[in-house]
CSV table of C-alpha atoms in Angstrom, one decimal:
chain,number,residue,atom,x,y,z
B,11,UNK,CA,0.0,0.0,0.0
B,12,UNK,CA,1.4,3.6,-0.7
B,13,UNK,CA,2.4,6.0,1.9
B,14,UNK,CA,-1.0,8.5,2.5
B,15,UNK,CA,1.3,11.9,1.1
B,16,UNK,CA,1.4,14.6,4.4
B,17,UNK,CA,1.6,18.0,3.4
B,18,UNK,CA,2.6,20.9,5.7
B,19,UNK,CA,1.7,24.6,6.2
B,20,UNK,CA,4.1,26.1,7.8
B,21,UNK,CA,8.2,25.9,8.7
B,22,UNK,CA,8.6,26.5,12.5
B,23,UNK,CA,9.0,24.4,15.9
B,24,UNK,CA,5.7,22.4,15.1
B,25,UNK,CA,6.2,21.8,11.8
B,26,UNK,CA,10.3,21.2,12.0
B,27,UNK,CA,9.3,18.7,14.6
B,28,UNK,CA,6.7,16.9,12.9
B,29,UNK,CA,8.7,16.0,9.7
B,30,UNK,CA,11.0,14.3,11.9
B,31,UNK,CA,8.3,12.5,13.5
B,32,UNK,CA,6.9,11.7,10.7
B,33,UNK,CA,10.1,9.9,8.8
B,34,UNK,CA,9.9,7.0,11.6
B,35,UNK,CA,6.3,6.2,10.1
B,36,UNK,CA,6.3,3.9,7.1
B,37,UNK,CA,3.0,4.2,5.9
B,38,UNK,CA,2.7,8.4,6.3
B,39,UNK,CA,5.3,10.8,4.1
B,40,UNK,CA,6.2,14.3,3.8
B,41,UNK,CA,5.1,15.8,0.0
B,42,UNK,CA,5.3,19.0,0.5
B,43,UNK,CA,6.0,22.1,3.1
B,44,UNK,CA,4.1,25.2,2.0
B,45,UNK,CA,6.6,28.4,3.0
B,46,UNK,CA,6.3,32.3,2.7
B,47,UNK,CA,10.1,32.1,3.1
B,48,UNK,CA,12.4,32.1,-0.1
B,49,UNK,CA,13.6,28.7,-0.6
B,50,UNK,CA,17.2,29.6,0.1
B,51,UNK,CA,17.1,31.2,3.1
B,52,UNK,CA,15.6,27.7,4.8
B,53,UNK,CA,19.4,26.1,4.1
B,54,UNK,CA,19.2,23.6,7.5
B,55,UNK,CA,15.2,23.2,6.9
B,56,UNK,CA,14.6,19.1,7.1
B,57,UNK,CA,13.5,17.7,3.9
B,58,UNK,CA,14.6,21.3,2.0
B,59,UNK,CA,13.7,19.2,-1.1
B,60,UNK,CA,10.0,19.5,-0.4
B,61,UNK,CA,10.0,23.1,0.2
B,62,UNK,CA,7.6,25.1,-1.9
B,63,UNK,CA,5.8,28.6,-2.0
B,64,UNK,CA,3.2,27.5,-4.2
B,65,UNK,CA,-0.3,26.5,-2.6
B,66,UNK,CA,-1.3,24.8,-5.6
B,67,UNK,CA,1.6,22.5,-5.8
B,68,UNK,CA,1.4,21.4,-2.2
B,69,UNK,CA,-2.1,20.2,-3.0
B,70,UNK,CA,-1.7,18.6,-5.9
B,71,UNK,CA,0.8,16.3,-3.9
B,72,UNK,CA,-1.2,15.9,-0.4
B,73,UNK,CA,-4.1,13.8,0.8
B,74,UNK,CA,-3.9,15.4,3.7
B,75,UNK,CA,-2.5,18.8,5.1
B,76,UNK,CA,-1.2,19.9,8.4
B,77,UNK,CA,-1.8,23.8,8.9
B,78,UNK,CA,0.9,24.6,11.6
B,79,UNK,CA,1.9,28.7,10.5
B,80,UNK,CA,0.2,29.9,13.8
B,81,UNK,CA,-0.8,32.8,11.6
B,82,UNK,CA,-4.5,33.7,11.6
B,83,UNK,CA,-4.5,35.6,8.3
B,84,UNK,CA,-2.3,33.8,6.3
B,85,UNK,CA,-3.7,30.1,7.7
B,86,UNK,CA,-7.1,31.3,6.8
B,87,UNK,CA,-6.4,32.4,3.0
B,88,UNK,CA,-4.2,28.5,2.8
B,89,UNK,CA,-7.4,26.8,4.6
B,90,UNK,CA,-9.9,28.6,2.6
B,91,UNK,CA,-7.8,26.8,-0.6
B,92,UNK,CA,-7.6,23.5,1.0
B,93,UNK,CA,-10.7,22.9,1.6
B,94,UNK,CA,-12.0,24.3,-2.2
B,95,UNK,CA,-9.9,21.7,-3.0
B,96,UNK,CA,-11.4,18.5,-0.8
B,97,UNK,CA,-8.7,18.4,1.2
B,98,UNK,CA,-9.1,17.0,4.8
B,99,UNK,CA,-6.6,19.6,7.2
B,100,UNK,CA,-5.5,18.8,10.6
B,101,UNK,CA,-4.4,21.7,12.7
B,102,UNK,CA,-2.7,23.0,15.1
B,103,UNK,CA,-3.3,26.7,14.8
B,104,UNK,CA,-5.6,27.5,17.8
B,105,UNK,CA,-5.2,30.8,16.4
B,106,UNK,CA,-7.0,30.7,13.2
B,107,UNK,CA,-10.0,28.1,14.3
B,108,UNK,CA,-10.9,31.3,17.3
B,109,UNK,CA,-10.7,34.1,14.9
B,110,UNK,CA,-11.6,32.6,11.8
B,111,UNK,CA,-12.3,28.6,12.2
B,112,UNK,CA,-16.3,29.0,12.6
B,113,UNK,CA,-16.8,30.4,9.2
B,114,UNK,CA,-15.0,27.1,7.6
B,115,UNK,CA,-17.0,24.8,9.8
B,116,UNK,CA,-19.4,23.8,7.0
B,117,UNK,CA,-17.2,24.6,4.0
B,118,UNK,CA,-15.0,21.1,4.5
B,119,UNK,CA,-13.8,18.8,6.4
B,120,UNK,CA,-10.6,20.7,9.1
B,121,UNK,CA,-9.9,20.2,12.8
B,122,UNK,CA,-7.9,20.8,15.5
B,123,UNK,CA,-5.1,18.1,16.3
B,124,UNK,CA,-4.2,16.6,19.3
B,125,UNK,CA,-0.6,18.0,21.3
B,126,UNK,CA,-1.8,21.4,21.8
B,127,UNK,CA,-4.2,21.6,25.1
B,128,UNK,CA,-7.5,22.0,23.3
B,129,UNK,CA,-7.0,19.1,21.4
B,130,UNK,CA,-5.7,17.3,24.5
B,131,UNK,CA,-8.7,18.4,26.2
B,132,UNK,CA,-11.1,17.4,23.6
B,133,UNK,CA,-9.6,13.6,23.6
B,134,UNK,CA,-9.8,13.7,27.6
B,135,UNK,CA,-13.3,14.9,27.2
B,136,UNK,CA,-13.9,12.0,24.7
B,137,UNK,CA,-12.0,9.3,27.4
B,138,UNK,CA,-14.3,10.7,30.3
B,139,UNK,CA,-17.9,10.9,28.7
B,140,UNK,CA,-17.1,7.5,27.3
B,141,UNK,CA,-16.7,6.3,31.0
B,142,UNK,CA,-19.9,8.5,32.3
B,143,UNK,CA,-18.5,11.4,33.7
B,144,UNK,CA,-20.1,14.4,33.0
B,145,UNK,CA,-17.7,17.2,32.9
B,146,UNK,CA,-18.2,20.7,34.9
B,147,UNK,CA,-14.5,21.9,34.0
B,148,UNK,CA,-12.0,21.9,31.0
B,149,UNK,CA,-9.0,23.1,33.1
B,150,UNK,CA,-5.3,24.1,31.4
B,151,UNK,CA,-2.4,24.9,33.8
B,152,UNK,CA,0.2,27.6,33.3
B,153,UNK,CA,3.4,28.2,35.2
B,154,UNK,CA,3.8,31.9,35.0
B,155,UNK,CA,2.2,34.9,34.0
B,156,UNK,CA,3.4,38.2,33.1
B,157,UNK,CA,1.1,40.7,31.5
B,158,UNK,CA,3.6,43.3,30.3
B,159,UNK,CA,6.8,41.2,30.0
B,160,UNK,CA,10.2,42.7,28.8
B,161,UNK,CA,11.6,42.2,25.6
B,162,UNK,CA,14.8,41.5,26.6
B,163,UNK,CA,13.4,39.0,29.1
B,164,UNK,CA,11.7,37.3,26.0
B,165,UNK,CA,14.2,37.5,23.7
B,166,UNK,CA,16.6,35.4,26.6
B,167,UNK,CA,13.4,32.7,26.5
B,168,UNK,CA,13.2,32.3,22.8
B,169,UNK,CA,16.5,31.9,22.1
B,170,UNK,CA,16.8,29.1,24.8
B,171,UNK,CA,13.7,27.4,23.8
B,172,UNK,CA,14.4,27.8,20.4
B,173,UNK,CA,10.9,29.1,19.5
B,174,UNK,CA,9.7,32.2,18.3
B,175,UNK,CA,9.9,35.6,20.3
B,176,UNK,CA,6.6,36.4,18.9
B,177,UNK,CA,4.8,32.7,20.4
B,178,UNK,CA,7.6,33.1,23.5
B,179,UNK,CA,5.8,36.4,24.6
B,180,UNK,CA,2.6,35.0,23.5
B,181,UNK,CA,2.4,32.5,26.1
B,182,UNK,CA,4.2,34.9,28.5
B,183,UNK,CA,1.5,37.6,29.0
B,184,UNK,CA,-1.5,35.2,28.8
B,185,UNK,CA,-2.5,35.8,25.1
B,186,UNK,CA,-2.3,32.3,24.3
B,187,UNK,CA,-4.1,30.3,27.0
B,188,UNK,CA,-7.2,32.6,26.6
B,189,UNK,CA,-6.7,31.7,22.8
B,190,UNK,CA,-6.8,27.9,24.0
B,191,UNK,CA,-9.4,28.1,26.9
B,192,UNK,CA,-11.3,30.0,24.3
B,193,UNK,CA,-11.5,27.5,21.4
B,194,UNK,CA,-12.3,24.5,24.5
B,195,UNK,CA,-15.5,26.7,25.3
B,196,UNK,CA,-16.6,27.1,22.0
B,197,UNK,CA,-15.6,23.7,20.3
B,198,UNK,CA,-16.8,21.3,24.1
B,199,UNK,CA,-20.2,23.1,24.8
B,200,UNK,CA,-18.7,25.2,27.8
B,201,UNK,CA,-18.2,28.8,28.5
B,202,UNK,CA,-16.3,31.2,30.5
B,203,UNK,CA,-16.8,32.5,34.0
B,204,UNK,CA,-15.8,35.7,33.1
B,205,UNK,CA,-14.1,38.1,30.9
B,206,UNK,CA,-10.0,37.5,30.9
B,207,UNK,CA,-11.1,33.9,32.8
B,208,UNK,CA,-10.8,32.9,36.6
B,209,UNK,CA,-6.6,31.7,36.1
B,210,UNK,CA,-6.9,31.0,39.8
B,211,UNK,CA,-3.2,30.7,41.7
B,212,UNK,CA,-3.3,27.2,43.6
B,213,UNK,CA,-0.4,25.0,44.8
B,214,UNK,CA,-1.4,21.6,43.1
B,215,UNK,CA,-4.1,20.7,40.2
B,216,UNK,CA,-6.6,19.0,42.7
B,217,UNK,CA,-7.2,22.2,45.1
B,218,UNK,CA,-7.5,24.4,42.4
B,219,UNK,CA,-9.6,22.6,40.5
B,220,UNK,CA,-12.4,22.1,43.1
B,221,UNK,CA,-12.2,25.5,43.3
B,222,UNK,CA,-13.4,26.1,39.8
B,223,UNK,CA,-15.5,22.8,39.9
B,224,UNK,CA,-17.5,25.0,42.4
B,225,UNK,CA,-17.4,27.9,40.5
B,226,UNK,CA,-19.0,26.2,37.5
B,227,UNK,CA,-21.9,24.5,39.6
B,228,UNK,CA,-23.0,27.7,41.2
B,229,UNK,CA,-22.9,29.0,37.3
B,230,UNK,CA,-24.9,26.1,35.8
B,231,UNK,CA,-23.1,25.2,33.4
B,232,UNK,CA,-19.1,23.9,32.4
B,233,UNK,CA,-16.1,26.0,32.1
B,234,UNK,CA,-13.6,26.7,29.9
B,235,UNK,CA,-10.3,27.8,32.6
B,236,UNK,CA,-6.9,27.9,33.7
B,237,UNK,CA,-4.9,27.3,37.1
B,238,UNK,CA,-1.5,29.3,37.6
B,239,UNK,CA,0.5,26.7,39.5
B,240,UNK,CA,4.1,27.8,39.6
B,241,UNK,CA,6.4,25.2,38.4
B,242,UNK,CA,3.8,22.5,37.2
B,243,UNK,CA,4.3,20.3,34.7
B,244,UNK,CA,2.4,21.0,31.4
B,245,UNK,CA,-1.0,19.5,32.4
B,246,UNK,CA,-4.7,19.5,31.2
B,247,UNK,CA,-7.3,18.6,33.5
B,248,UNK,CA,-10.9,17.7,33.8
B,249,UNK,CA,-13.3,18.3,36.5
B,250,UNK,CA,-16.5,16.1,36.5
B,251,UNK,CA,-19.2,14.7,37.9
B,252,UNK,CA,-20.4,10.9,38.3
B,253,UNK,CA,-23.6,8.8,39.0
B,254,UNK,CA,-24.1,8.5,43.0
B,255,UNK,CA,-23.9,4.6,42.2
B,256,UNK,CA,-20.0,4.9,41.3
B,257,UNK,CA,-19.0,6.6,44.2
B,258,UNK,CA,-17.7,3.8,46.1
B,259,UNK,CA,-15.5,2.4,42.8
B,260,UNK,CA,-14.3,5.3,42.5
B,261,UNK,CA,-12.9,6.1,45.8
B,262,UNK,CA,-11.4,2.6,45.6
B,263,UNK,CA,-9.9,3.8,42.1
B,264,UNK,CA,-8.3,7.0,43.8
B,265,UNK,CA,-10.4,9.6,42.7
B,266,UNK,CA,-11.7,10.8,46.0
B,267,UNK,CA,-14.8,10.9,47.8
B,268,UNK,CA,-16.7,12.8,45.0
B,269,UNK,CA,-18.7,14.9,44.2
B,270,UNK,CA,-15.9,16.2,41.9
B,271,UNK,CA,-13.7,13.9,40.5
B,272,UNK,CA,-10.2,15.3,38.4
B,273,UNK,CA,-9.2,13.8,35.4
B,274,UNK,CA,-5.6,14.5,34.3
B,275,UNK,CA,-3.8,14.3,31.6
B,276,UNK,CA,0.4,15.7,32.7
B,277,UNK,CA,1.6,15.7,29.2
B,278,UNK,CA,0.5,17.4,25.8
B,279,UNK,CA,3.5,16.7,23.2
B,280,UNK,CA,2.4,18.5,20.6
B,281,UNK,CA,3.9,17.8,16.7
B,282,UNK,CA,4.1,14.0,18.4
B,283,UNK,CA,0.6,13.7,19.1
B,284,UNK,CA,-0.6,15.1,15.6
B,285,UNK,CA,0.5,11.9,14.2
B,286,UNK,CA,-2.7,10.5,16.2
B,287,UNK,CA,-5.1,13.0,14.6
B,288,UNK,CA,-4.0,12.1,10.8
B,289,UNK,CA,-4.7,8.4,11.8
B,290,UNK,CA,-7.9,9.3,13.3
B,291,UNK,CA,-9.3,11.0,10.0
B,292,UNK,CA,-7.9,8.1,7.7
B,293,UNK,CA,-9.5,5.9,9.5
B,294,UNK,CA,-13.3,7.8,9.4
B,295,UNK,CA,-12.7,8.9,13.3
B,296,UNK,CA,-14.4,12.5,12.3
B,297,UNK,CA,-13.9,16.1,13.8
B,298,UNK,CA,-11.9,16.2,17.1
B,299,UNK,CA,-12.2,19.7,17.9
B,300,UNK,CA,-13.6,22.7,15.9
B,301,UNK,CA,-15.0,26.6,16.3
B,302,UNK,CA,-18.3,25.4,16.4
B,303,UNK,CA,-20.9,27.0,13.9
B,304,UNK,CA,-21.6,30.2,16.4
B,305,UNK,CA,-18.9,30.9,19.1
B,306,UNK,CA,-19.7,32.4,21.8
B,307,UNK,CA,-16.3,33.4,23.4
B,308,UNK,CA,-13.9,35.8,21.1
B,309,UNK,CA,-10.5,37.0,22.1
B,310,UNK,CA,-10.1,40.4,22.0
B,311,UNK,CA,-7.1,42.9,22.0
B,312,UNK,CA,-6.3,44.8,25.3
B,313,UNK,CA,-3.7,47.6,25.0
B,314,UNK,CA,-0.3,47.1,27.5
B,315,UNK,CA,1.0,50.8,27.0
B,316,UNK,CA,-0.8,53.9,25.4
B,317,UNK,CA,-0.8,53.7,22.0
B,318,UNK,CA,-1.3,56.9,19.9
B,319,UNK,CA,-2.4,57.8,16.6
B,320,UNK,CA,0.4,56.9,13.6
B,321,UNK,CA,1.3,54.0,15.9
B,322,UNK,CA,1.6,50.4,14.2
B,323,UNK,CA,0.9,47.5,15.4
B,324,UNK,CA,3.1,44.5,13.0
B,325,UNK,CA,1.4,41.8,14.6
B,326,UNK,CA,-1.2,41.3,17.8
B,327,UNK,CA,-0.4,37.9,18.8
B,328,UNK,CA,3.1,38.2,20.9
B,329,UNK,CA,3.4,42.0,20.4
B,330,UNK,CA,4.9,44.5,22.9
B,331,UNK,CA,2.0,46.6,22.5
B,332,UNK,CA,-1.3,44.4,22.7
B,333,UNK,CA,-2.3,41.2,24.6
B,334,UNK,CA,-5.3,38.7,24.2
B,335,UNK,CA,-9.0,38.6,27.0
B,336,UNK,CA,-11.1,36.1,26.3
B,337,UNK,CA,-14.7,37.8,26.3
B,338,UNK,CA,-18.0,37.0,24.7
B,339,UNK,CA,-18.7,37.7,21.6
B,340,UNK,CA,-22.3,39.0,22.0
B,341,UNK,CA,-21.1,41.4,24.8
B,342,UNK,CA,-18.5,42.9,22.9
B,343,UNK,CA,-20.0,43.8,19.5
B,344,UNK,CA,-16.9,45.7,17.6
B,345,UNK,CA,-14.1,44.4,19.5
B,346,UNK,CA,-11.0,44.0,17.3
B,347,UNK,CA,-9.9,40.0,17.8
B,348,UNK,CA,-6.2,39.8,18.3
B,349,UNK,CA,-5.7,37.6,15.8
B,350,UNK,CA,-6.7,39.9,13.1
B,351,UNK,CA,-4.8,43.0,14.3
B,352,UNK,CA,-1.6,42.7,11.9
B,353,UNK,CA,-0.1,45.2,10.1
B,354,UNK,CA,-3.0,48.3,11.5
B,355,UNK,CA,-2.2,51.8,12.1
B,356,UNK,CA,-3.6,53.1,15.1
B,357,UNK,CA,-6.6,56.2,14.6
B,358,UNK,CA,-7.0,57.4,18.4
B,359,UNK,CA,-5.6,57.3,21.8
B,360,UNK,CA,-6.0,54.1,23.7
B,361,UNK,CA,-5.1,53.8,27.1
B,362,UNK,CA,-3.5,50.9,28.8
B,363,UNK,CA,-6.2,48.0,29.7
B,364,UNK,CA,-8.6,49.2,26.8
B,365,UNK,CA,-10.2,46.9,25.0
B,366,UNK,CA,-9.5,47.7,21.2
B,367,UNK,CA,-12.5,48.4,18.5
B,368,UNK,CA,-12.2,48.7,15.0
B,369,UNK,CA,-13.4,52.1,15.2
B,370,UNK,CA,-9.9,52.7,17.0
B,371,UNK,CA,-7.8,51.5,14.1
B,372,UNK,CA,-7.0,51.2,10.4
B,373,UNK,CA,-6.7,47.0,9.2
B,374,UNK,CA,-5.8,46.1,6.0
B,375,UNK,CA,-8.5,44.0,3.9
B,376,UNK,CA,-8.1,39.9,4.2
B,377,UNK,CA,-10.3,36.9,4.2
B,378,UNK,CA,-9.9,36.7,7.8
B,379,UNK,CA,-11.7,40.3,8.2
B,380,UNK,CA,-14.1,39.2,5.9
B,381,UNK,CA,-15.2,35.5,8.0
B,382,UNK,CA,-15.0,37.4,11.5
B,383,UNK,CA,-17.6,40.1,10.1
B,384,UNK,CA,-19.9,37.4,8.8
B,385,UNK,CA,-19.1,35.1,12.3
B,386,UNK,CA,-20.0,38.5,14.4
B,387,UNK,CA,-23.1,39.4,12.1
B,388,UNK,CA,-24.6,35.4,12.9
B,389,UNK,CA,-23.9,35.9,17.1
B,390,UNK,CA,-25.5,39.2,16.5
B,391,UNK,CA,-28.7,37.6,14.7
B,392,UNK,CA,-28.7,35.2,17.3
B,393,UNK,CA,-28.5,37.1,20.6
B,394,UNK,CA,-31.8,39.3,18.9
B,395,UNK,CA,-33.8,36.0,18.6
């Protein structure tokens, strides 16, 4: 049987590490790695051979596509191709499926892998309901949080990690878990406790996580959150609830006394795990984790210094100047989502902790614009009916 061809969007940590991964597989290849980069300049790239710039030639020699760019504009205009074209794409752009993923929900076949939380979460969603538990939280833990961190500081991090500044700030001042915890409420049926999210401080998964268990009963309905537990390893976590007739086995099984009972998950791998995803849709498995049809959580843009007319903002996600809040959508009618502001020039004073509208700024025309004004017009609709 013939290899099922792999192509890749993208040429960073994810992708870099997934090529690798994927070489040890017999029955998966690499065809082709879709860069913005001129092929020369990607001299140490693995697999340089399969580079290409053109979209059109990385379908013609896929089956299936990884998108990986962590670029909401770019991923959606490459997506928006894909799918014309029938192809199946696996992500893992967390990015792309808040700002823009809901508007490609019934336009073809693309989901979120697992390796990143969300995706992590979704699977441990999938493991618990399976065994009856009915979950109250989809928790994510983070080590540190800096709001307005230094770019020296960050560029010390990114060059030890090897990863980007951009992402290394991005997970630094809290931009990407409310990214993540934002796509788990919209894609697992839950929804946040609050604007910017609970991130409650706690010195071990299990105390925190009652804590939001609770949080989410007196609500009514599961959350999407975050603990801050210095020093943890990389964890997801669920927080459920069982049939009174399993309390006793599960006691005996470790879990506690109950009501609450914390499913954890202490690794997510990331390029590793995608490997599982691209099985799971050869094999018929269907969606893992999308946008949904109509989100209800957005990530907006919050200022981190004043920012005056004339002033540019390159790029939202990781940037000096801006940070992500998860809010809802219906709320916050207007709000500029931070994975659209790229490349816009700034039309009046904002003050630090503002929450950015598009009446506030100048963005260039994309496809991305385009699908968040026709996913804000349908939560608009919808919170009138």
């Amino acid at each position: 049987m013939d290899a099922k061809r792999i192509g890749i969007v993208g040429t960073g940590f994810i992708a870099r590490g997934l090529i690798l991964a994927l070489a040890e597989h017999a029955d998966l290849k690499v065809s082709k790695v879709l860069t913005r980069r001129k092929l020369h300049e990607c001299p140490n790239f693995p697999g340089q051979e399969k580079l290409t710039n053109d979209v059109d030639d990385l379908i013609e020699h896929s089956d299936l596509i990884v998108e990986c760019s962590g670029d909401v504009i770019h991923g959606t205009e490459v997506i928006h191709k894909l799918l014309t074209a029938s192809l199946p794409v696996v992500t893992m752009n967390a990015e792309f499926h808040v700002t823009t993923g809901s508007y490609f929900v019934n336009k073809g076949f693309v989901t979120e892998a697992e390796g990143d939380q969300p995706g992590c979460l979704a699977i441990l969603k999938e493991n618990a309901v399976s065994m009856g538990f009915k979950p109250l939280v989809y928790g994510n833990v983070k080590g540190f949080l800096n709001h307005t961190p230094e770019w020296n500081d960050m560029k010390y991090w990114a060059k030890k990690h090897g990863i980007s500044l951009r992402m290394v700030t991005a997970f630094t001042d809290g931009t990407k878990i409310e990214i993540e915890q934002a796509l788990v409420a919209n894609g697992l049926n839950a929804d946040i406790a609050e604007v910017g999210l609970l991130g409650i401080p706690s010195n071990d998964i299990n105390t925190g996580a009652l804590v939001l268990a609770d949080k989410a009963k007196v609500n009514g309905y599961p959350i999407s959150d975050y603990l801050l537990i210095p020093r943890s390893p990389a964890s997801v976590f669920i927080v459920a609830e069982h049939h009174e007739n399993q309390r006793e086995a599960l006691k005996y099984f470790k879990l506690g006394d109950g009501p609450y009972y914390t499913l954890t998950s202490s690794f997510h791998l990331c390029h590793l795990e995608i490997i599982k995803t691209i099985r799971r849709v050869f094999s018929g498995g269907g969606i893992l984790l999308n946008n949904g049809v109509l989100p209800a959580v957005g990530v907006a843009s919050i200022a981190k210094r004043t920012l005056n007319p004339g002033d540019k903002i390159e790029d939202g996600i990781g940037s000096f100047d801006v940070r992500g809040k998860a809010c809802h959508i219906r709320n916050h009618i207007g709000h500029v989502p931070i994975g659209l502001l790229k490349n816009a020039v700034v039309k009046r004073r904002i003050a630090p902790g503002q929450l950015i509208h598009f009446d506030d700024i100048e963005i260039p025309e994309s496809l991305a614009l385009t699908a968040w004004i026709e996913i804000e017009r349908s939560v608009r609709l919808q919170s009138r009916t």
